[in-house]
Tab-separated table of C-alpha atoms and ligand atoms in Angstrom:
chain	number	residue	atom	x	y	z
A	1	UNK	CA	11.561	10.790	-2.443
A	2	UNK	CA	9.058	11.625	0.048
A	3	UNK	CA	10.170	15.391	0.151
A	4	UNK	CA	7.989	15.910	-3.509
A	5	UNK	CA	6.674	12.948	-4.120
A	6	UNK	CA	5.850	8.987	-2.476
A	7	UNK	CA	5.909	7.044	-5.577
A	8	UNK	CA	7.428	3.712	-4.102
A	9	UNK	CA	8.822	2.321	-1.019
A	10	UNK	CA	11.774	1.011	-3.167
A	11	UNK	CA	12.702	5.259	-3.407
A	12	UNK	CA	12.580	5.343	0.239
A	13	UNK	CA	15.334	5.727	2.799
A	14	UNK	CA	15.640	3.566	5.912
A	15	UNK	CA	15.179	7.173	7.989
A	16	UNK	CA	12.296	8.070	6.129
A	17	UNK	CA	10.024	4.969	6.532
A	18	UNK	CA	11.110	4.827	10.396
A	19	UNK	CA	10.212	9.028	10.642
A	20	UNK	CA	6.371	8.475	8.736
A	21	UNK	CA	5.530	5.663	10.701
A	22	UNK	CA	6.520	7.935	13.660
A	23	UNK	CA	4.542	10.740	12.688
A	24	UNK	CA	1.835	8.221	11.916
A	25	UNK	CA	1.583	8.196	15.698
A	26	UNK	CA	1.246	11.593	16.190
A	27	UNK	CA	-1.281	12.037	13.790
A	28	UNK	CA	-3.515	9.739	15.319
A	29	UNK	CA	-2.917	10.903	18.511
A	30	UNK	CA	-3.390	14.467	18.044
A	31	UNK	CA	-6.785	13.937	15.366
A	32	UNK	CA	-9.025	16.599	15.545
A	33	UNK	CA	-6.335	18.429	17.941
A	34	UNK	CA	-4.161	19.466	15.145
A	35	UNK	CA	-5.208	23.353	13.427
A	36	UNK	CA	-1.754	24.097	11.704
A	37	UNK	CA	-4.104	22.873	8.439
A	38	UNK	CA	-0.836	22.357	6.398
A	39	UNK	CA	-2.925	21.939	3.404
A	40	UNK	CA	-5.050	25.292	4.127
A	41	UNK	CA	-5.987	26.819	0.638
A	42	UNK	CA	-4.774	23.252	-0.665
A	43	UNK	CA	-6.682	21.549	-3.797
A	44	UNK	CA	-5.883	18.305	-4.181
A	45	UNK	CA	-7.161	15.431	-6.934
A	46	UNK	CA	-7.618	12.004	-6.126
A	47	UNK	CA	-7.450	10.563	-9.888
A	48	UNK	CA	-8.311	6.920	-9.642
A	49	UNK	CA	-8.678	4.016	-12.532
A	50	UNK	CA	-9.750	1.221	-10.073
A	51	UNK	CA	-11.759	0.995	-7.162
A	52	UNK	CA	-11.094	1.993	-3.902
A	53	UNK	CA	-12.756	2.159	-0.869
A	54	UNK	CA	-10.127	2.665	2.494
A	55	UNK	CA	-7.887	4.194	0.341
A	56	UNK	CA	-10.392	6.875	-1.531
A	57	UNK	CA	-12.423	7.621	1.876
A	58	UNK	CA	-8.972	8.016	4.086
A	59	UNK	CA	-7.482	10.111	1.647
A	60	UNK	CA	-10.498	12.455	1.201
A	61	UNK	CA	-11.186	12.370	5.137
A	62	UNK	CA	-7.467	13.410	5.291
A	63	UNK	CA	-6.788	15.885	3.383
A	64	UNK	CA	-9.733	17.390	4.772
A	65	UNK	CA	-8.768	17.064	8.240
A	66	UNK	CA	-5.385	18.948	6.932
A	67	UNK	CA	-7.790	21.882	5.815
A	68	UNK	CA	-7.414	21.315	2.232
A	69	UNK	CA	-10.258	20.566	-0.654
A	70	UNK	CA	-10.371	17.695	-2.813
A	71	UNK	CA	-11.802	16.359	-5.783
A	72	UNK	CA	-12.266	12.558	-7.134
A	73	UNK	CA	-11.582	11.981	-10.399
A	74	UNK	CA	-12.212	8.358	-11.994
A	75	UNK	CA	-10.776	7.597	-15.153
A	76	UNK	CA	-13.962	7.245	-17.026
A	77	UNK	CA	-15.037	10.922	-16.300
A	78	UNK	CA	-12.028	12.713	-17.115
A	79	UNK	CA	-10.560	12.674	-21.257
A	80	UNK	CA	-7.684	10.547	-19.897
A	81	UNK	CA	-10.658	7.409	-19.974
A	82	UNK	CA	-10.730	7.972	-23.509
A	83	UNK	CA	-7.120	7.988	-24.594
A	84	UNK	CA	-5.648	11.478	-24.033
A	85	UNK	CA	-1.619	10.532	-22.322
A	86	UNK	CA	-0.962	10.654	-18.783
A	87	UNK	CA	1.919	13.153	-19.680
A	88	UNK	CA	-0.737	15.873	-20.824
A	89	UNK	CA	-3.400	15.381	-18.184
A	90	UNK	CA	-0.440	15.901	-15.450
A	91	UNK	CA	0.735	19.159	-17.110
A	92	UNK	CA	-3.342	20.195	-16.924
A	93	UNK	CA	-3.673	19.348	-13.558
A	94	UNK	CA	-0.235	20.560	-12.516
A	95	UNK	CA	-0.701	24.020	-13.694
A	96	UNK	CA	-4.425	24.059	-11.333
A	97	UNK	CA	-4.250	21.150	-8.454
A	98	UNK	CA	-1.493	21.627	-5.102
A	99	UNK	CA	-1.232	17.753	-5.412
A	100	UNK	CA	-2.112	14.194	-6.722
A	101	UNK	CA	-2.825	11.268	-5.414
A	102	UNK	CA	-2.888	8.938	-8.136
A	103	UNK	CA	-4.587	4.679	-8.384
A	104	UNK	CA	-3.489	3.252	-11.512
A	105	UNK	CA	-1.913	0.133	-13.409
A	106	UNK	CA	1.206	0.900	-15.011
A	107	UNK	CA	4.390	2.006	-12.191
A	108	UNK	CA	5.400	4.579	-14.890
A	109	UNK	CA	2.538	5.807	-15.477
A	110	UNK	CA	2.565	7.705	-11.591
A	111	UNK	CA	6.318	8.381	-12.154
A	112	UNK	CA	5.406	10.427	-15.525
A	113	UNK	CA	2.743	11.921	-14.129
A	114	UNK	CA	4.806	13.577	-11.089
A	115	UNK	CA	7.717	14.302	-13.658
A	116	UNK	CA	5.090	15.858	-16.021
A	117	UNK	CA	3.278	17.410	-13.363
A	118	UNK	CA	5.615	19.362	-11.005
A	119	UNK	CA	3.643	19.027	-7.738
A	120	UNK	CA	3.456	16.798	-5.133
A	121	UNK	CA	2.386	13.140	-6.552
A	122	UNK	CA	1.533	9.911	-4.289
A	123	UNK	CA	0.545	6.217	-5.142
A	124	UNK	CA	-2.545	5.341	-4.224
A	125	UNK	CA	-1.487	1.639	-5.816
A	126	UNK	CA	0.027	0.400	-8.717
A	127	UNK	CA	0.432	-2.839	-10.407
A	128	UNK	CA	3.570	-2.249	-8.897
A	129	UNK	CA	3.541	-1.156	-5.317
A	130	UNK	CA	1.030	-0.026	-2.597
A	131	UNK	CA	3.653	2.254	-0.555
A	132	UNK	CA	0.584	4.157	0.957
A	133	UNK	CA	-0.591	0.733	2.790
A	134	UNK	CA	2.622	-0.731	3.540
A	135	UNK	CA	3.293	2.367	6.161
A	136	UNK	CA	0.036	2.165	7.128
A	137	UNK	CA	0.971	-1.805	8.004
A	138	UNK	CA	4.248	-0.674	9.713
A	139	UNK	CA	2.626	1.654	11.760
A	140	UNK	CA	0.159	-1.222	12.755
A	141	UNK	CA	2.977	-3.198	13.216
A	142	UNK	CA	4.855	-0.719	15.512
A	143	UNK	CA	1.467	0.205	17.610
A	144	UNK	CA	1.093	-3.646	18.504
A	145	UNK	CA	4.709	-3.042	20.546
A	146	UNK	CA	6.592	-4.994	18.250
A	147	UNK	CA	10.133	-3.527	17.231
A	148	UNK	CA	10.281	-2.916	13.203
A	149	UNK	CA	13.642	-3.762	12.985
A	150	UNK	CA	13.483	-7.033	14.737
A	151	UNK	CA	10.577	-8.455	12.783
A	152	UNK	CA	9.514	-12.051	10.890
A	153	UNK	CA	6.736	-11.232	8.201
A	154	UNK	CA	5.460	-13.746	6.227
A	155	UNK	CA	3.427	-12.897	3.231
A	156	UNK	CA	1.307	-15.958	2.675
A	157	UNK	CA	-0.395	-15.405	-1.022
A	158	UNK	CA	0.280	-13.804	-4.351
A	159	UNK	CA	4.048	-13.306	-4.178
A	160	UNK	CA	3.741	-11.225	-7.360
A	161	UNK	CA	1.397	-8.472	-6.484
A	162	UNK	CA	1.636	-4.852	-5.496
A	163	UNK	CA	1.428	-5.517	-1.705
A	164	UNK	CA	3.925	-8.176	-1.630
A	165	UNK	CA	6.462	-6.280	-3.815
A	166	UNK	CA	6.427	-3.275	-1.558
A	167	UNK	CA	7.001	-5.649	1.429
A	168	UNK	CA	9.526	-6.957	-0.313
A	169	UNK	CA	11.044	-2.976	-0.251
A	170	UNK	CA	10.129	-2.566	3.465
A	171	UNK	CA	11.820	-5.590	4.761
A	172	UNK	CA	15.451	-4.326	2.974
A	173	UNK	CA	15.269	-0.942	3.868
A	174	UNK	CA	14.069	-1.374	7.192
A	175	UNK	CA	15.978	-4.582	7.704
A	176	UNK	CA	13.281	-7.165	9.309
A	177	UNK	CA	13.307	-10.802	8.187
A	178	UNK	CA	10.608	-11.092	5.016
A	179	UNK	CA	9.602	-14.815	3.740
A	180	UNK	CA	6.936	-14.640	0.897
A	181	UNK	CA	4.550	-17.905	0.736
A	182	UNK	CA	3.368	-18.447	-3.058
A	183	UNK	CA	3.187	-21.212	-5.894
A	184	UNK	CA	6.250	-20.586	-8.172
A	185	UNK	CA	3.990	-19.164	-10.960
A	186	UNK	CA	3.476	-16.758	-8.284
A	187	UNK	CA	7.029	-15.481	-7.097
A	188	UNK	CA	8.051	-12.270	-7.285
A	189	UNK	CA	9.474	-10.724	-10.692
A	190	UNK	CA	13.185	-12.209	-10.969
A	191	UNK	CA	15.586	-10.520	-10.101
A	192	UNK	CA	13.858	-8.031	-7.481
A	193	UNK	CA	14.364	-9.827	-4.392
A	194	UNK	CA	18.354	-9.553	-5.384
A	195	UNK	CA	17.759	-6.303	-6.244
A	196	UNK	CA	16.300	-5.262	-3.255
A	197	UNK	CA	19.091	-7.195	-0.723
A	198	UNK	CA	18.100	-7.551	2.568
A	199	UNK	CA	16.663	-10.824	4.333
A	200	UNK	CA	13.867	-11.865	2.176
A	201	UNK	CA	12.891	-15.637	1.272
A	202	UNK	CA	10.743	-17.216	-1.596
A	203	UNK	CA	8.943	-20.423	-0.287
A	204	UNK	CA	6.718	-22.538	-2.036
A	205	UNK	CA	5.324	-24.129	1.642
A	206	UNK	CA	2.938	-21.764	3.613
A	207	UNK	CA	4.098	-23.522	7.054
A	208	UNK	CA	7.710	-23.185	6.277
A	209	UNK	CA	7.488	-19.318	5.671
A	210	UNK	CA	5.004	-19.332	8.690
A	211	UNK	CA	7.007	-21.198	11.363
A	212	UNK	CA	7.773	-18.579	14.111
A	213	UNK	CA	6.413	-15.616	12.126
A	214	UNK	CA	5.756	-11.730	13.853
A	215	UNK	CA	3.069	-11.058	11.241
A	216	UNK	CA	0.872	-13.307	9.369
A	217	UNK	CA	0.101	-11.153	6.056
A	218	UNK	CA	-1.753	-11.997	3.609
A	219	UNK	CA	-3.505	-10.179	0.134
A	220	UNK	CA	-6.326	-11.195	-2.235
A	221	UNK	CA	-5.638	-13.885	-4.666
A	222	UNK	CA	-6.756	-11.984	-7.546
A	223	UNK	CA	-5.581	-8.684	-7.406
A	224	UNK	CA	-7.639	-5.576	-9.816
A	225	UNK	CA	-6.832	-5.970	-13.400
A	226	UNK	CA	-6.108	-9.899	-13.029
A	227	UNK	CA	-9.710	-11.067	-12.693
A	228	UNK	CA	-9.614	-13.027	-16.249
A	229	UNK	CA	-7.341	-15.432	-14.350
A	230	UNK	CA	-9.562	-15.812	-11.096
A	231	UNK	CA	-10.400	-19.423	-11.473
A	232	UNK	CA	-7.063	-20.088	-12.451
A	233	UNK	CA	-5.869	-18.102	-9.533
A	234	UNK	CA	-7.919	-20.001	-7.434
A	235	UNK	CA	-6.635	-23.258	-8.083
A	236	UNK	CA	-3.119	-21.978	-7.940
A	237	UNK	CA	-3.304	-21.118	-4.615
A	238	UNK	CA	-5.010	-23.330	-2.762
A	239	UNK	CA	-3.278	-24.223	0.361
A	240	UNK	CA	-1.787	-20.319	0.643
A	241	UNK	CA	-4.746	-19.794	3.258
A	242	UNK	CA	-3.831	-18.221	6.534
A	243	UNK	CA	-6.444	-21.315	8.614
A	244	UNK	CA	-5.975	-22.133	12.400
A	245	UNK	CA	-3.979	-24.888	11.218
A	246	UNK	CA	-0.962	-22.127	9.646
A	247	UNK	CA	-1.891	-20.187	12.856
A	248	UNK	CA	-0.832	-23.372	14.846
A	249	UNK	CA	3.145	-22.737	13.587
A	250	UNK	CA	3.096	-19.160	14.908
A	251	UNK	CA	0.520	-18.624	17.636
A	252	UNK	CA	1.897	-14.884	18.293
A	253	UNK	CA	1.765	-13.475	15.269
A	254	UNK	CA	-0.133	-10.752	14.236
A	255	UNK	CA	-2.509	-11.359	11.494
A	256	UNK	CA	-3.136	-8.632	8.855
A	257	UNK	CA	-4.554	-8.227	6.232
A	258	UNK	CA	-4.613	-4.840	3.421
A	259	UNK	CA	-8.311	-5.463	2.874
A	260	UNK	CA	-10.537	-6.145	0.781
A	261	UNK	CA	-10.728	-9.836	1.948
A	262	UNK	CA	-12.742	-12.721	0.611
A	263	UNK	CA	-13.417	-15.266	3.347
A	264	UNK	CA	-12.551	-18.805	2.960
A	265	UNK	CA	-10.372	-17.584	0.072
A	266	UNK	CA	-6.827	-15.930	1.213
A	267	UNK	CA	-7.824	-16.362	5.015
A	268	UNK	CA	-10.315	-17.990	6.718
A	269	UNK	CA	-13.962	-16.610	8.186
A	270	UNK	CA	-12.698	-18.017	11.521
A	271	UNK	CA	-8.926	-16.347	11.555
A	272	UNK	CA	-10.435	-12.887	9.972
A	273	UNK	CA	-13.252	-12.227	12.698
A	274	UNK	CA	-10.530	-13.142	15.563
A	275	UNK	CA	-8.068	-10.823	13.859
A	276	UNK	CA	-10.727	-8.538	12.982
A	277	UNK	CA	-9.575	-5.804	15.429
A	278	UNK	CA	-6.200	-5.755	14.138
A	279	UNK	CA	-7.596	-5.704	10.303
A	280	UNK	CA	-10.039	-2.886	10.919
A	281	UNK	CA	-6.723	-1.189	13.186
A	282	UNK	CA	-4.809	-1.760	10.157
A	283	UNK	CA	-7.745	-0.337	7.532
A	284	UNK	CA	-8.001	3.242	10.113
A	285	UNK	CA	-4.340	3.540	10.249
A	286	UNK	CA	-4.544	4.328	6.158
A	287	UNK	CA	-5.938	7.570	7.342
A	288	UNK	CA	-3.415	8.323	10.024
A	289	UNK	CA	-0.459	7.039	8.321
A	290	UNK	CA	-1.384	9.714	4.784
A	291	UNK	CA	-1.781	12.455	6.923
A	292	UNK	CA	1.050	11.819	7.912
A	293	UNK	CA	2.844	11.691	4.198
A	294	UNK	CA	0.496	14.773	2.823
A	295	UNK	CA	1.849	16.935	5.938
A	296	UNK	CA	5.503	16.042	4.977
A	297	UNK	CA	5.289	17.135	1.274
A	298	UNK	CA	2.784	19.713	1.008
A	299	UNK	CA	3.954	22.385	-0.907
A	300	UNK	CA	2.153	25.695	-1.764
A	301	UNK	CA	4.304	26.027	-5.330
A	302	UNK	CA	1.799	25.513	-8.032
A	303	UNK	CA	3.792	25.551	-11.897
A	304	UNK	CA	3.318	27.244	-14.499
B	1	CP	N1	-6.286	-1.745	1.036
B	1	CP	C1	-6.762	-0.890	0.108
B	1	CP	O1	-6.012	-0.182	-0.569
B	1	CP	O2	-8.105	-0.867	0.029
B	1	CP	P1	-8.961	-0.141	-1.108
B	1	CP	O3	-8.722	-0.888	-2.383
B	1	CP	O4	-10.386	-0.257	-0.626
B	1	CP	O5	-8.525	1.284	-1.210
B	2	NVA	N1	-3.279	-6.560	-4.456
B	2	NVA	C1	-4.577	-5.926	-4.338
B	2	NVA	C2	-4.546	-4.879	-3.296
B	2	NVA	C3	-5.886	-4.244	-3.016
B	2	NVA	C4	-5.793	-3.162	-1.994
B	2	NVA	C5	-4.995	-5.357	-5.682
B	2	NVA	O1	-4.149	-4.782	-6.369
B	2	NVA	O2	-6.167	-5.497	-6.048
């Protein structure tokens, strides 16, 4: 619910996606215009257990720019690094902090912590889903002039991963045609795309997800956590490239890409520097797009 909390995209109404990415828009065209400071007298945490750099920098630069404080918190400097549960370090924080914003493995693990916590929790990225990036994207997305609801994404890469899986979210609640590009090993859990209804597709042939495609999207092949498997990785998915030569089957798409990219890996050095202005576009739009989410759920209850 993004009224508390944005733990998933899956928990998110049609309404509510449509209404951030609007008021994505008006953050970035009112920055530095803005003094309401809806998160004056605000302190938030950012508590993060892998690395981060768009998400960590537009988060702090944000919550600034909303006139609240902030502190970083990595796992290895707080007792949570050494074993004490996620359900005691939330009822810690949530007795001191305004808010959380919370990079981790485990889905649960940020649904405990804003059950645990009682104020206002966000995922910075699970193993599960990135919700933060995927507005970010549709924001992107709906800047470019293209209408959300009318869309063709293909996700060309790790079918499996966080990004992917909150795509898969975005395309059935908002209702745009989603085809996911990845080696079988590599689909999405079973079951979810069912789950989540809508107009999504599982191919196994880059070109036949990327015939005619909106958006050409693609994520890292070896996502944080996974990186005992990069050179099987690797192998897996060659030929899940974004090239010129996938480019060739839909010559108006955008090309995105979440960032961090590795050239010649996922996409190629040629497609990523002429699709660098939409990339970086999508990488500042984190910024917009959470101000965004942190204005709609602040909350000056603290617990306790
Ligand atoms: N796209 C994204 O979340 O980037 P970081 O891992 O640098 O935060
Ligand atoms: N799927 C990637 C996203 C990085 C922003 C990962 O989890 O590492």
């Amino acid at each position: 619910m993004i009224a508390r909390h944005l733990l998933s995209i899956e928990s998110l109404s049609r309404e509510e996606i449509f209404s951030m990415v609007d008021a994505a828009g008006v953050m970035k065209a009112t920055r530095g215009l803005d003094v309401r400071g809806p998160l004056r007298g605000q302190c938030w945490a950012l508590m993060f257990l892998k690395s981060s750099t768009r998400t960590r920098v537009s988060f702090e630069v944000g919550i600034r720019e909303l006139g609240g404080s902030v502190m970083f918190l990595a796992a290895d400097d707080i007792q949570l690094g050494r074993g004490e549960p996620i359900k005691d370090t939330a009822r810690v924080m949530g007795r001191m902090l305004h808010g959380v914003v919370i990079r981790t493995f485990a889905q649960r693990d940020v649904e405990d912590f804003a059950a645990y916590s009682g104020i206002p929790t966000i995922n910075a990225l699970t193993d599960e889903e990135h919700p933060c990036q995927i507005l970010a994207d549709l924001f992107t997305i709906q800047e470019s002039g293209r209408d959300l609801s009318r869309l063709k994404v293909a996700f060309i890469g790790d079918g499996d991963c966080n990004v992917a899986r909150s795509w898969i979210w975005a395309a059935a609640r908002c209702g745009f045609d989603l085809r996911i590009a990845s080696p079988k090993k590599f689909f999405p859990p079973e079951g979810l795309v069912e789950r989540a209804g809508g107009n999504i597709r599982l191919e196994t042939d880059a070109r036949t997800a990327a015939q005619g495609a909106d958006v050409l999207y693609t994520d890292v092949w070896v996502s944080m956590g996974k990186e005992e498997e990069s050179a099987f990785r690797m192998a897996q998915f060659q030929g899940f490239q974004i090239d010129a030569s996938l480019l060739a089957v839909a010559p108006e798409a955008l090309v995105m890409h979440c960032l961090p990219a590795y050239r010649d890996k996922e996409i190629s050095e040629a497609v990523f520097e002429a699709h660098a202005g939409t990339i970086f576009r999508q990488a500042e739009n984190r910024l917009h797009a959470q101000k965004a989410v942190l204005t709609r759920i602040a909350t000056r209850k603290i617990t306790g």
